[in-house]
mmCIF file of C-alpha atoms in Angstrom:
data_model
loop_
_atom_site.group_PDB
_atom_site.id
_atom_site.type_symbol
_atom_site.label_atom_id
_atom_site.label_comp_id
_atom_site.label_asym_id
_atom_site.label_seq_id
_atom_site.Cartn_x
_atom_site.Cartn_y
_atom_site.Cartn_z
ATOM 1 C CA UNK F 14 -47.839 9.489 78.458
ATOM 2 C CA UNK F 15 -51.154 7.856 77.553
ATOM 3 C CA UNK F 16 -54.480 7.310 77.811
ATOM 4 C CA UNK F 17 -55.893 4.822 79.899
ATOM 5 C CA UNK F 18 -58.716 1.794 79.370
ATOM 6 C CA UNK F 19 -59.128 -0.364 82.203
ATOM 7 C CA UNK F 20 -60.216 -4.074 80.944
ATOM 8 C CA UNK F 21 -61.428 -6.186 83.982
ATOM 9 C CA UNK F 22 -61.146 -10.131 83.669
ATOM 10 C CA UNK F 23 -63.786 -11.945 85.851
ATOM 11 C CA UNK F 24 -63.463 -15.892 84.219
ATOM 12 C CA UNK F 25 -60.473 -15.737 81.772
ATOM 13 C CA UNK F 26 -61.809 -18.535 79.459
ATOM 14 C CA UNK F 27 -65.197 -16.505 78.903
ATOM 15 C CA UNK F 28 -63.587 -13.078 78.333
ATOM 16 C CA UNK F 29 -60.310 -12.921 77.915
ATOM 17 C CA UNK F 30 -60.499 -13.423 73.905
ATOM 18 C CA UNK F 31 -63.119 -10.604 73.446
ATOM 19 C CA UNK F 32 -61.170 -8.327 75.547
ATOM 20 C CA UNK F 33 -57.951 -8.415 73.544
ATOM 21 C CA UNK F 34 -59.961 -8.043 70.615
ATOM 22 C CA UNK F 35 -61.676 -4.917 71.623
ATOM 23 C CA UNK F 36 -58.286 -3.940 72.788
ATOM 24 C CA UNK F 37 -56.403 -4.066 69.248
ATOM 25 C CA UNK F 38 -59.427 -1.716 68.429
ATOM 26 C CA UNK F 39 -58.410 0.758 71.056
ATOM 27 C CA UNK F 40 -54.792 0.777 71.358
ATOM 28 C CA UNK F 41 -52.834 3.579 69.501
ATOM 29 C CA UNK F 42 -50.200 5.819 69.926
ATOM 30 C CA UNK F 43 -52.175 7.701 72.609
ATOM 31 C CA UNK F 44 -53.943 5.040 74.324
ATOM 32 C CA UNK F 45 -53.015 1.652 76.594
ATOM 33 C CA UNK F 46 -55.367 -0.652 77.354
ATOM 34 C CA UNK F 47 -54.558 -2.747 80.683
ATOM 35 C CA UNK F 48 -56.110 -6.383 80.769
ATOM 36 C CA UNK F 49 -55.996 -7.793 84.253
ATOM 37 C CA UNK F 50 -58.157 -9.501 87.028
ATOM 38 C CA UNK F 51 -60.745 -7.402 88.275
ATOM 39 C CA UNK F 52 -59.351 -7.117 91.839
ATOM 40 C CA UNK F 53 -55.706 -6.134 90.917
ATOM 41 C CA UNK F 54 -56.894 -3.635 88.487
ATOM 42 C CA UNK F 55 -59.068 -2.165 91.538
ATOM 43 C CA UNK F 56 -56.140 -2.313 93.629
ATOM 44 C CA UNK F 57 -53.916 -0.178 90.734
ATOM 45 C CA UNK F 58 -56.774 2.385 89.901
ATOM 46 C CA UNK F 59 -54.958 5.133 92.462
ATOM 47 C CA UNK F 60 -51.962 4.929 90.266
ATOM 48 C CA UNK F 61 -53.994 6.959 87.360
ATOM 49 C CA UNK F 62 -55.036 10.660 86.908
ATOM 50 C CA UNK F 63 -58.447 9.544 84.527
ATOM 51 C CA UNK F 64 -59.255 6.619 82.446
ATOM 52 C CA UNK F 65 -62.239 4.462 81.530
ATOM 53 C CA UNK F 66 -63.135 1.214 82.773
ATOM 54 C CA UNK F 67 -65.369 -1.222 80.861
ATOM 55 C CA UNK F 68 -66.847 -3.858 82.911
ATOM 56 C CA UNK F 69 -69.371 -4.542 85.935
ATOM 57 C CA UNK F 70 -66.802 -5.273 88.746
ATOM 58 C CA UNK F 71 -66.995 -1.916 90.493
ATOM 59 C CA UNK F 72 -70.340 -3.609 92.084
ATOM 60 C CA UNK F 73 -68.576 -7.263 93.091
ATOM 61 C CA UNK F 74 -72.004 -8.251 94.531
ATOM 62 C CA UNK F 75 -73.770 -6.414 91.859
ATOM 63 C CA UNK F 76 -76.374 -4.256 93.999
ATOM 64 C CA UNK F 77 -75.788 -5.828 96.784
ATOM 65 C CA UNK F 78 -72.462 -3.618 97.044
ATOM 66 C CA UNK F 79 -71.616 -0.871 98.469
ATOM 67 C CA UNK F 80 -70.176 2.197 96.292
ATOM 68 C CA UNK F 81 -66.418 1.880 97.324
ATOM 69 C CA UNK F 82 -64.993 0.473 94.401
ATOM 70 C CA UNK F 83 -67.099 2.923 91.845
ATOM 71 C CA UNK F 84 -65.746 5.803 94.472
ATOM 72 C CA UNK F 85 -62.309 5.097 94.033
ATOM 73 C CA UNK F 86 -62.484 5.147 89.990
ATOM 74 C CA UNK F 87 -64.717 8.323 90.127
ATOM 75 C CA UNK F 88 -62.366 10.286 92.741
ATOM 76 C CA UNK F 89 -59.308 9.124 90.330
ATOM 77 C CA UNK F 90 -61.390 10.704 86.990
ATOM 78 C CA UNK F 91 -62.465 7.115 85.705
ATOM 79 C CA UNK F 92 -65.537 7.162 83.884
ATOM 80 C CA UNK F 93 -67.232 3.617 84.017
ATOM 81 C CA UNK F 94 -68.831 1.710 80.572
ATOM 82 C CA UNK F 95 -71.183 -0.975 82.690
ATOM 83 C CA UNK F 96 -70.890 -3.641 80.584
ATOM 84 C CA UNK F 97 -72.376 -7.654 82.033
ATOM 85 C CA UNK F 98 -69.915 -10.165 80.951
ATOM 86 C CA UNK F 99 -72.016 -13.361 81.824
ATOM 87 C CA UNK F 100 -75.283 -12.939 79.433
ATOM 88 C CA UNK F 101 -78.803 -12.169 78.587
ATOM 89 C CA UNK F 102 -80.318 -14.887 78.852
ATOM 90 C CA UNK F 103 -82.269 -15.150 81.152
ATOM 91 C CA UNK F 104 -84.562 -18.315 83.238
ATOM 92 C CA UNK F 105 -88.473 -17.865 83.426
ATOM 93 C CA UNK F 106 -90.847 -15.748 81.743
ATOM 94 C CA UNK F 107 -90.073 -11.883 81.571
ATOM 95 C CA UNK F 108 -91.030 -10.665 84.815
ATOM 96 C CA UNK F 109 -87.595 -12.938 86.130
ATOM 97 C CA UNK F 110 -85.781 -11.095 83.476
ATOM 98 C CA UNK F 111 -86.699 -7.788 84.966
ATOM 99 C CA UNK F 112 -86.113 -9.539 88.475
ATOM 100 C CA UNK F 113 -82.508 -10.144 87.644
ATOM 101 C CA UNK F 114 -82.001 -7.423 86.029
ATOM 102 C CA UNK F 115 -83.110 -4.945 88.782
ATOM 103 C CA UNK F 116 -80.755 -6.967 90.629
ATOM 104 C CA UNK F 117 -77.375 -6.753 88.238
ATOM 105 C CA UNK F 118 -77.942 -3.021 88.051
ATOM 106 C CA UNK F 119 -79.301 0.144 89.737
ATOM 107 C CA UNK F 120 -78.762 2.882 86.899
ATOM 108 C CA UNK F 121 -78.970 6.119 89.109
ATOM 109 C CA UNK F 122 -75.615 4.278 90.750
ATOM 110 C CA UNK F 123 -73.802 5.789 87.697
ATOM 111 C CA UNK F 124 -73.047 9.656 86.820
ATOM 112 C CA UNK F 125 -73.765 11.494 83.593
ATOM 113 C CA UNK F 126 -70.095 10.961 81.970
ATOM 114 C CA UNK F 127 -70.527 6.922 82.404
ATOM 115 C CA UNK F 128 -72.161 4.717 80.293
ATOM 116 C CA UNK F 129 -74.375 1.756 80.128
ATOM 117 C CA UNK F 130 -73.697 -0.746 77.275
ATOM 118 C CA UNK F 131 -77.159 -3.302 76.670
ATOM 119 C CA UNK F 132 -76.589 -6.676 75.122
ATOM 120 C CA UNK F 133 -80.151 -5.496 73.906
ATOM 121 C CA UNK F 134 -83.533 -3.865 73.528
ATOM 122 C CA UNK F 135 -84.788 -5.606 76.464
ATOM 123 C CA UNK F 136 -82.666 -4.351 78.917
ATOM 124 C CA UNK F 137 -82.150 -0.824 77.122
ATOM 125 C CA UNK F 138 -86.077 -0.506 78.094
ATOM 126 C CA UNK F 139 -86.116 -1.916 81.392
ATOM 127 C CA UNK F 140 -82.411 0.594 82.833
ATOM 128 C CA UNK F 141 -84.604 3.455 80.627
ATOM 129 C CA UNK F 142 -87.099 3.540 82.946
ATOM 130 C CA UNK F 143 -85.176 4.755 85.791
ATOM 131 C CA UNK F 144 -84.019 7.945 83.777
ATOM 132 C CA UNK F 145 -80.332 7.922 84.279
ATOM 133 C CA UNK F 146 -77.827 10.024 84.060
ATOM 134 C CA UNK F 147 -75.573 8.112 82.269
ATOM 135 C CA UNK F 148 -76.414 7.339 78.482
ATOM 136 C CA UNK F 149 -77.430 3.465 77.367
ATOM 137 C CA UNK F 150 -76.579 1.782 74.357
ATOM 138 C CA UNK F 151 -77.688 -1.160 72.601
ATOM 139 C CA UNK F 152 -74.177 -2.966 71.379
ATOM 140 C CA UNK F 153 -75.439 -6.634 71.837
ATOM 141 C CA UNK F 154 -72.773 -9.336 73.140
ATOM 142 C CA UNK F 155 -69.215 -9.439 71.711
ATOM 143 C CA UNK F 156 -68.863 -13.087 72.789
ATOM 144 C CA UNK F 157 -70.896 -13.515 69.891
ATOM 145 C CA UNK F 158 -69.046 -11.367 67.393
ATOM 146 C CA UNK F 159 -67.360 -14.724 66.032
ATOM 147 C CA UNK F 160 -69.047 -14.777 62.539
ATOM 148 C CA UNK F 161 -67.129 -15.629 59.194
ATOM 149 C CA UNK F 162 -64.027 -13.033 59.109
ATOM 150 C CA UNK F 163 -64.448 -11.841 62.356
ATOM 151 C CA UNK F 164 -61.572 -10.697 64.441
ATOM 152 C CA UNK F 165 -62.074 -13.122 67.584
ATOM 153 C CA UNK F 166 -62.526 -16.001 64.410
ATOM 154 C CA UNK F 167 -59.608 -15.411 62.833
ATOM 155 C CA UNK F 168 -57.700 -15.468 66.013
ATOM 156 C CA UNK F 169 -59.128 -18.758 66.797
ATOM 157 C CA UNK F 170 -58.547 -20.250 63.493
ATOM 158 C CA UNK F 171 -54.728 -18.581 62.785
ATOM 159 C CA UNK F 172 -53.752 -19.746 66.525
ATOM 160 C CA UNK F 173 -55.673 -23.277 67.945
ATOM 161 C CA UNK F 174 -54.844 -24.578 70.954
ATOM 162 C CA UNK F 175 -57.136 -27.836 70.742
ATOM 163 C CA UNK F 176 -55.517 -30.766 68.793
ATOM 164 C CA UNK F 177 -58.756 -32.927 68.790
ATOM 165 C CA UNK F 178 -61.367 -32.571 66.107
ATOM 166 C CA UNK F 179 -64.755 -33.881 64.834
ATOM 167 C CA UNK F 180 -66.011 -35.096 68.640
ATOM 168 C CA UNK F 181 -69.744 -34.349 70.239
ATOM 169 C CA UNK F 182 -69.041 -31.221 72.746
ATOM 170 C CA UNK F 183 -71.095 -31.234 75.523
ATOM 171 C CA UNK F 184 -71.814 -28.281 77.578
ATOM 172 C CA UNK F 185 -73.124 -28.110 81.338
ATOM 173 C CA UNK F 186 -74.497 -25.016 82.670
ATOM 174 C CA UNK F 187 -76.025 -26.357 86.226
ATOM 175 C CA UNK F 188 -74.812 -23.201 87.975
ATOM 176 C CA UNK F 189 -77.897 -23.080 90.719
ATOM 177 C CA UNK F 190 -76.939 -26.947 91.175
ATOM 178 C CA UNK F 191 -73.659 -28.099 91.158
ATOM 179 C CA UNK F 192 -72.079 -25.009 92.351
ATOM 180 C CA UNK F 193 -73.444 -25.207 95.980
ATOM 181 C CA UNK F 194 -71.824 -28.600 95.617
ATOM 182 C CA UNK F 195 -68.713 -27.500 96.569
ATOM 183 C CA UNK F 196 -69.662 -24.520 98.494
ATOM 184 C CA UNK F 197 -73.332 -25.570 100.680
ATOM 185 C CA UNK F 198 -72.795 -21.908 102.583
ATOM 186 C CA UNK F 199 -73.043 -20.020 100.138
ATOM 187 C CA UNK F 200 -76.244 -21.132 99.055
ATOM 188 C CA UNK F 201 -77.123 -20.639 102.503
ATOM 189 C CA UNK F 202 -75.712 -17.018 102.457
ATOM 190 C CA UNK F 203 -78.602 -16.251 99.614
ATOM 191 C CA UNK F 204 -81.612 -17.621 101.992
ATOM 192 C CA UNK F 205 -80.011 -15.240 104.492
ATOM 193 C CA UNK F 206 -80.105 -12.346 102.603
ATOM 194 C CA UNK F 207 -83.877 -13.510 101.690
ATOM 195 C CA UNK F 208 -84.284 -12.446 105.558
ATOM 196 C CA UNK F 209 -88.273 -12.902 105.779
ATOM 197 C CA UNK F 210 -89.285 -12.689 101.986
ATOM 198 C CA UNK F 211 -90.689 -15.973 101.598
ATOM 199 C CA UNK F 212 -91.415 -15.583 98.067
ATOM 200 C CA UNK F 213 -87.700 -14.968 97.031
ATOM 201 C CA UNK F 214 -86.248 -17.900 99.300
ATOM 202 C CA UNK F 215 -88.842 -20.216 97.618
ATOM 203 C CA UNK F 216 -87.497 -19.065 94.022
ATOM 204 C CA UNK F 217 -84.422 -20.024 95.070
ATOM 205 C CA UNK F 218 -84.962 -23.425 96.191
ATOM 206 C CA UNK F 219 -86.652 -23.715 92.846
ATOM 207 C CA UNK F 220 -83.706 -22.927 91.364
ATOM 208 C CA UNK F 221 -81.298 -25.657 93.273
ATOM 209 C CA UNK F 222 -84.280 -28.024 92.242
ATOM 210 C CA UNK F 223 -84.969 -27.234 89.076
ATOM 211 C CA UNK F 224 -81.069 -27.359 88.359
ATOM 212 C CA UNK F 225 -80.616 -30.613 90.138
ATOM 213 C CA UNK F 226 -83.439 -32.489 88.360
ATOM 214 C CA UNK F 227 -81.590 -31.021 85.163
ATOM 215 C CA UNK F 228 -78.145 -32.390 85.858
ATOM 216 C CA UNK F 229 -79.185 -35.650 87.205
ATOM 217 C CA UNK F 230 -81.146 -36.377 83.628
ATOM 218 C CA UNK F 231 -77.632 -35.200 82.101
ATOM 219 C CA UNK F 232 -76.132 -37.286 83.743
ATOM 220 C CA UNK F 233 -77.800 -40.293 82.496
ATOM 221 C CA UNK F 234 -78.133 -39.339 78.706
ATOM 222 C CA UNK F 235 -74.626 -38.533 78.864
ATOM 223 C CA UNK F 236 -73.684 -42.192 79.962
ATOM 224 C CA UNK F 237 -76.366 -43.538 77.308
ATOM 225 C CA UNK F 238 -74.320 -41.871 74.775
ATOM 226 C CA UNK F 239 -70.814 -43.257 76.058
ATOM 227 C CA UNK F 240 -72.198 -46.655 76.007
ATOM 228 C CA UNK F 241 -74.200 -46.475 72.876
ATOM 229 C CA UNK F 242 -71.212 -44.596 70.553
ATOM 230 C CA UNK F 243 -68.287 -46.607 72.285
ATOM 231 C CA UNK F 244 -66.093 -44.777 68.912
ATOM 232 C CA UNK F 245 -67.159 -41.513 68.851
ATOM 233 C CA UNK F 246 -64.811 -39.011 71.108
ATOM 234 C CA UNK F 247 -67.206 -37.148 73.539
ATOM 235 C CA UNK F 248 -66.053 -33.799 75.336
ATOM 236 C CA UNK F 249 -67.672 -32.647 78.586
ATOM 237 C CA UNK F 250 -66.961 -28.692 79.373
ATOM 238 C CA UNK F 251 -69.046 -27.593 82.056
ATOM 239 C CA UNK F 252 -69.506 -24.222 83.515
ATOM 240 C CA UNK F 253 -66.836 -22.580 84.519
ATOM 241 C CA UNK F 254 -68.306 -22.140 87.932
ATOM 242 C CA UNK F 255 -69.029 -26.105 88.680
ATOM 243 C CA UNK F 256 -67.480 -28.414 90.375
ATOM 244 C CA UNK F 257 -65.380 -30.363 87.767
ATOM 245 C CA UNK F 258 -64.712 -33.104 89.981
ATOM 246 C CA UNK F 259 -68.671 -33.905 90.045
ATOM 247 C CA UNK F 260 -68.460 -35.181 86.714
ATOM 248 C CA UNK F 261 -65.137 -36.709 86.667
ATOM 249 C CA UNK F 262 -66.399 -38.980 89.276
ATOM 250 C CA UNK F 263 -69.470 -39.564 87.428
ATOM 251 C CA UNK F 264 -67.641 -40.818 84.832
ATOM 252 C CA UNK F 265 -65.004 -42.264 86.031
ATOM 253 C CA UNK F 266 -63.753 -45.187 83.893
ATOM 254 C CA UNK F 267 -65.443 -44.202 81.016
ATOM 255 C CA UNK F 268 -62.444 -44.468 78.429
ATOM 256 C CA UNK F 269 -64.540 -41.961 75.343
ATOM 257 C CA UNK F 270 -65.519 -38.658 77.353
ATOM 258 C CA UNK F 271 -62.884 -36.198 77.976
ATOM 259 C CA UNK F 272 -63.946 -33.581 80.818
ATOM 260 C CA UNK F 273 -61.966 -29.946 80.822
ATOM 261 C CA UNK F 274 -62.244 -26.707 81.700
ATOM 262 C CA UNK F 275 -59.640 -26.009 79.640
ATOM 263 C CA UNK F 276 -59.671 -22.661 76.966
ATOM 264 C CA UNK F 277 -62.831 -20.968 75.904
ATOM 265 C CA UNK F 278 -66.264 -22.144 75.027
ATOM 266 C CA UNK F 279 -65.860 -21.017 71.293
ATOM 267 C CA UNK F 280 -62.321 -22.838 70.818
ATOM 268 C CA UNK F 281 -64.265 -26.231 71.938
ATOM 269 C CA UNK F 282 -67.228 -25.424 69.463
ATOM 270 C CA UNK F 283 -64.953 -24.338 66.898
ATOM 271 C CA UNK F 284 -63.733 -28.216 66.489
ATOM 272 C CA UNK F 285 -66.429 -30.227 67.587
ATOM 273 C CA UNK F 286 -69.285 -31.908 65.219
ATOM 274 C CA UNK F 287 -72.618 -31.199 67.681
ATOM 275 C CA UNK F 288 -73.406 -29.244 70.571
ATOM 276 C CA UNK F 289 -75.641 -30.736 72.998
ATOM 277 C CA UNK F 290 -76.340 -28.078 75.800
ATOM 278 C CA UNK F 291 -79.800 -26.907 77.730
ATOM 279 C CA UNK F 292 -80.771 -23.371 77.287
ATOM 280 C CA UNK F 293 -76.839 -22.270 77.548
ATOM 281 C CA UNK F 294 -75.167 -19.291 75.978
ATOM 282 C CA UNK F 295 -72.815 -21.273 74.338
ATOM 283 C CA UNK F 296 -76.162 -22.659 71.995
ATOM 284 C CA UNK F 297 -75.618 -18.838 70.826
ATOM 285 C CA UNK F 298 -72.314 -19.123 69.934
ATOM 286 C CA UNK F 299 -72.471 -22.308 68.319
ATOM 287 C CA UNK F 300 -75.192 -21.328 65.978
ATOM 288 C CA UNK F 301 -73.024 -18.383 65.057
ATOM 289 C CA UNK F 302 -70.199 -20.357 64.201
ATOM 290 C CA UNK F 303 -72.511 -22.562 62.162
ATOM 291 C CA UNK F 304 -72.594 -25.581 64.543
ATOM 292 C CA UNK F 305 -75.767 -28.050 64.897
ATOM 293 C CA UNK F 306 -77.071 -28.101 68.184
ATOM 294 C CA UNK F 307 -79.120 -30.808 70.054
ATOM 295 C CA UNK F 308 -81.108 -28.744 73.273
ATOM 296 C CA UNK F 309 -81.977 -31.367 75.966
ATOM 297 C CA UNK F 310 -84.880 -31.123 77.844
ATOM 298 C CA UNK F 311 -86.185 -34.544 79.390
ATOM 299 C CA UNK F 312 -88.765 -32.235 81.775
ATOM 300 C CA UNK F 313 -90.667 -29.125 82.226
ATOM 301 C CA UNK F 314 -89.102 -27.053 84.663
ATOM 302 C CA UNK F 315 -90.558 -23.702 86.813
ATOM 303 C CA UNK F 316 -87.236 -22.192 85.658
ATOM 304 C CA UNK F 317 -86.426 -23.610 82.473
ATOM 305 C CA UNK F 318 -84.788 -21.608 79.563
ATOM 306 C CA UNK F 319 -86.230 -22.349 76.322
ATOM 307 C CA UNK F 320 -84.602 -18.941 74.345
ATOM 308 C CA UNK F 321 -82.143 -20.999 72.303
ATOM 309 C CA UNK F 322 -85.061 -23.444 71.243
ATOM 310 C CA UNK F 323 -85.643 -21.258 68.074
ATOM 311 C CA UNK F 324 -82.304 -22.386 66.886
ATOM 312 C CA UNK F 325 -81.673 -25.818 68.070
ATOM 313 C CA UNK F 326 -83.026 -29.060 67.943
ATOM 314 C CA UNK F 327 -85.399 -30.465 71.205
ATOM 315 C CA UNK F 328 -84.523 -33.889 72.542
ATOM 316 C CA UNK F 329 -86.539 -35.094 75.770
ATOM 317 C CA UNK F 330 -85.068 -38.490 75.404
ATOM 318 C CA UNK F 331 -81.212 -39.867 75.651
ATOM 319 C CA UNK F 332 -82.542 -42.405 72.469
ATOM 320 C CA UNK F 333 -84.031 -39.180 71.017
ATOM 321 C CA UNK F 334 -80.293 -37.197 71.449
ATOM 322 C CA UNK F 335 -78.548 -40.752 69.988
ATOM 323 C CA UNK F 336 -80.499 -40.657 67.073
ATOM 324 C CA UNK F 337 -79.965 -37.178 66.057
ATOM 325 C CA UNK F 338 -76.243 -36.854 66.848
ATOM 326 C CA UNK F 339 -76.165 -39.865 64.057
ATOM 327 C CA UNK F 340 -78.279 -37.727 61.325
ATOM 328 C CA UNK F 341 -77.213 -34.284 59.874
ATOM 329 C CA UNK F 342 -78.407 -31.318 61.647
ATOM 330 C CA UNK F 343 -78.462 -27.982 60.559
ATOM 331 C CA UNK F 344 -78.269 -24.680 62.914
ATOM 332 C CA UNK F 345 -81.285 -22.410 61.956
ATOM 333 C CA UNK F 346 -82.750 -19.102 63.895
ATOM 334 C CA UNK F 347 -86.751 -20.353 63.666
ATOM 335 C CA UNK F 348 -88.342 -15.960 62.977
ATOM 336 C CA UNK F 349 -91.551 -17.007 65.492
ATOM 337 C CA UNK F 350 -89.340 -18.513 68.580
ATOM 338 C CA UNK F 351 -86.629 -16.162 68.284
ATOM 339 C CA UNK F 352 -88.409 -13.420 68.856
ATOM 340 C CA UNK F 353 -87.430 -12.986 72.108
ATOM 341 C CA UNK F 354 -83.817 -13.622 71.637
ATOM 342 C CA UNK F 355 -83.618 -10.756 69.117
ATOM 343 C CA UNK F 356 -84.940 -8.569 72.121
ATOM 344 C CA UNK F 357 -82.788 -9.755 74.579
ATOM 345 C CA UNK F 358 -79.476 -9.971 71.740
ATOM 346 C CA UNK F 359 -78.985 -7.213 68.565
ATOM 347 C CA UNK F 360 -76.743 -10.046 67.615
ATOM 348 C CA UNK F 361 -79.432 -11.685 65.803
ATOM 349 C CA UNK F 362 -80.859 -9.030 64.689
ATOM 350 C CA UNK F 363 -78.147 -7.401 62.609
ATOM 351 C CA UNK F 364 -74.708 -8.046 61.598
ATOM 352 C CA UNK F 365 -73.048 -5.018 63.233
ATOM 353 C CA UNK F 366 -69.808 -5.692 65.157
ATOM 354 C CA UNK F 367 -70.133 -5.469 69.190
ATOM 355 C CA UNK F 368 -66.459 -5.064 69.588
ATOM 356 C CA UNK F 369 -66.871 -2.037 67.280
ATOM 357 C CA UNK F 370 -69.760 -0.243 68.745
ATOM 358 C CA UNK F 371 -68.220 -0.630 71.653
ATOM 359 C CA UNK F 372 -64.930 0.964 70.818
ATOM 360 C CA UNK F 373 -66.248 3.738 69.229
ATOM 361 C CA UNK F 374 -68.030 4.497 72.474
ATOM 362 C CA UNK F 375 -64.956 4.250 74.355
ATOM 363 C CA UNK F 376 -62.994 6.359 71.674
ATOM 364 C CA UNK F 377 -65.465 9.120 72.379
ATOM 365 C CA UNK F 378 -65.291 8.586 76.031
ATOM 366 C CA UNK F 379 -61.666 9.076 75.869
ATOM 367 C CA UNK F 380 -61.505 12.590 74.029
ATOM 368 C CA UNK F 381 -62.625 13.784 77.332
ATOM 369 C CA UNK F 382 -59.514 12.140 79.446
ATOM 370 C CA UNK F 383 -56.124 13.376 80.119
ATOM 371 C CA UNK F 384 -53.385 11.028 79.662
ATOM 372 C CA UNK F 385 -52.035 9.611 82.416
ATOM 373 C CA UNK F 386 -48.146 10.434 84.179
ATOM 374 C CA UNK F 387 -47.912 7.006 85.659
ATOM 375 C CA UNK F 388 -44.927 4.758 83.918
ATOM 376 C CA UNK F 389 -46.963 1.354 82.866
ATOM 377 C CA UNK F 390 -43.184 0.117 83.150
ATOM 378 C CA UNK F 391 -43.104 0.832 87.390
ATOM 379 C CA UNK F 392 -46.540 -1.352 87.895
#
């Protein structure tokens, strides 16, 4: 008998490393921790006589959902650490941050033994305001917890999966574009829910747009680089939400670009010589792995993200992104433009581990929880 942590899996290259991470930090001779998709471990939860869960999935729509799921870990003595996998970074100027954050969360959805977990001050202040019941922390983003002698680094480093070395990694993040590519209802589905709020369907077609534009302009410098470097091995990961096939097609015949959606972000940067992204999260965990990153951004956009600026260098041009991926670069947090991102991440503002502020919380959480009867063995 044992007690129980629940941790969710939404996009298995994004979170699985973190999670068994924060896992060896929890697991002990009285507690199990139970990594599995989000849905089966919803499915399992009536199994267990308590537990905690840490993760966002008991709201699959964030607010837009209703309070089933959270109602079947709270009638089965689950308290919930609300923890957002994806980011905090966020597109526009800060009254879309508090836009999509009022959106992600409602904190009075959450009782007084759960727990809210901030990537940072930012959203600490903004879930504050609201005067929950449940307490908030600031424990920034344990993506990013990937520093010299870390524990997700060494696992990296002691077991690689990805043979090549030394290429120019290319990340996509085109998620209001490309992903309606495949899916045009869904996109659809969101005006819908607009009902009459013209304001909110208009943001959203600025998004598409905005997105579009973006991945078009890609598109090109990407092929300007193929031509132009005909020697130097080129890897194109895009988000794990697009449509993969989009670029594959693009590029079709191009014999130096290799397109995957294979493994994590940080196992790509780990290898590779440059980063060239635009305004991604992965410009984050590139600079923390010491990485020089090129930040493309050929136009002004309504919606553009210009966070990572403070830590990467700005190309508008494809000749302007040739020139610097032949030239060292080095990866440097500017004080005045990351201002922001120390709001919005503790990661750059102190050294502290995520994974272990996070676990600690949990350990408390769990002095408070019975251990369970169920036989892991049966599930």
């Amino acid at each position: 008998m044992k007690k129980i942590v629940f941790l969710p899996i939404e996009t298995e290259t994004r979170e699985l490393d973190a999670k068994m991470a924060l896992a060896s930090k929890l697991v002990n001779d009285d507690v199990d921790c139970i990594i599995g998709q989000h849905n089966l471990l919803n499915e399992i939860v009536h199994l267990f006589d308590g537990g905690i869960y840490i993760g966002k999935n008991i709201f699959l729509d964030a607010m837009k959902s209703t309070d089933e799921i959270r109602d079947s870990y709270k009638d089965n003595n689950f308290s919930i650490l609300w923890y957002h996998e994806e980011g905090a970074i966020y597109g526009g100027d800060e009254d879309k941050w508090r836009l999509v954050l009022e959106e992600l969360l409602d904190p009075n959805r959450l009782f007084e033994d759960d727990v809210i977990l901030c990537w940072g001050d930012f959203q600490k202040d903004f879930f504050s305001r609201s005067n929950p019941q449940a307490d908030i922390h600031v424990v920034g983003g344990y993506r990013f917890d990937i520093k010299e002698n870390s524990l997700i680094r060494k696992l990296l480093q002691t077991n690689p999966r990805i043979t090549e070395k030394d290429y120019v990694l290319i990340n996509t993040n085109f998620t209001a574009g490309n992903h309606y590519l495949k899916d045009a209802a869904s996109y659809k589905a969101q005006q819908e829910d607009s009902k009459n709020d013209l304001t909110n369907k208009h943001r959203l077609l600025v998004e598409f747009a905005d997105d579009t534009k973006r991945m078009g302009f890609f598109g090109e410098m990407i092929s300007y680089l193929l031509v132009q470097n005909p020697n130097t091995q080129f890897v194109l990961r895009p988000h794990p939400t697009e449509l993969i096939e989009f670029w594959e097609n693009l590029f079709h015949g191009y014999d130096n670009i290799k397109i995957t959606n294979e493994y994590s972000a940080v196992e790509w940067i780990d290898r590779c010589s440059f980063v060239i992204q635009s305004g991604c999260t992965t410009a984050l965990e590139s600079y923390c792995l010491g990485k020089p990153i090129i930040n493309y951004y050929p136009l002004k956009l309504a919606n553009g993200i210009d966070l990572t600026e403070g830590l990467s260098t700005l190309c508008k041009t494809p000749e302007e992104v040739n020139q610097q991926i032949n030239s060292s670069l080095q990866s440097n947090l500017e004080a005045e433009k990351g201002h922001h991102l120390k709001s919005l991440i503790s990661n750059f503002k102190n050294d502290a581990s995520s994974i272990q502020m996070i676990a600690d919380i949990a350990k408390d959480s769990l002095k408070k929880k019975n251990k369970t009867k169920t036989q892991l063995s049966k599930i």
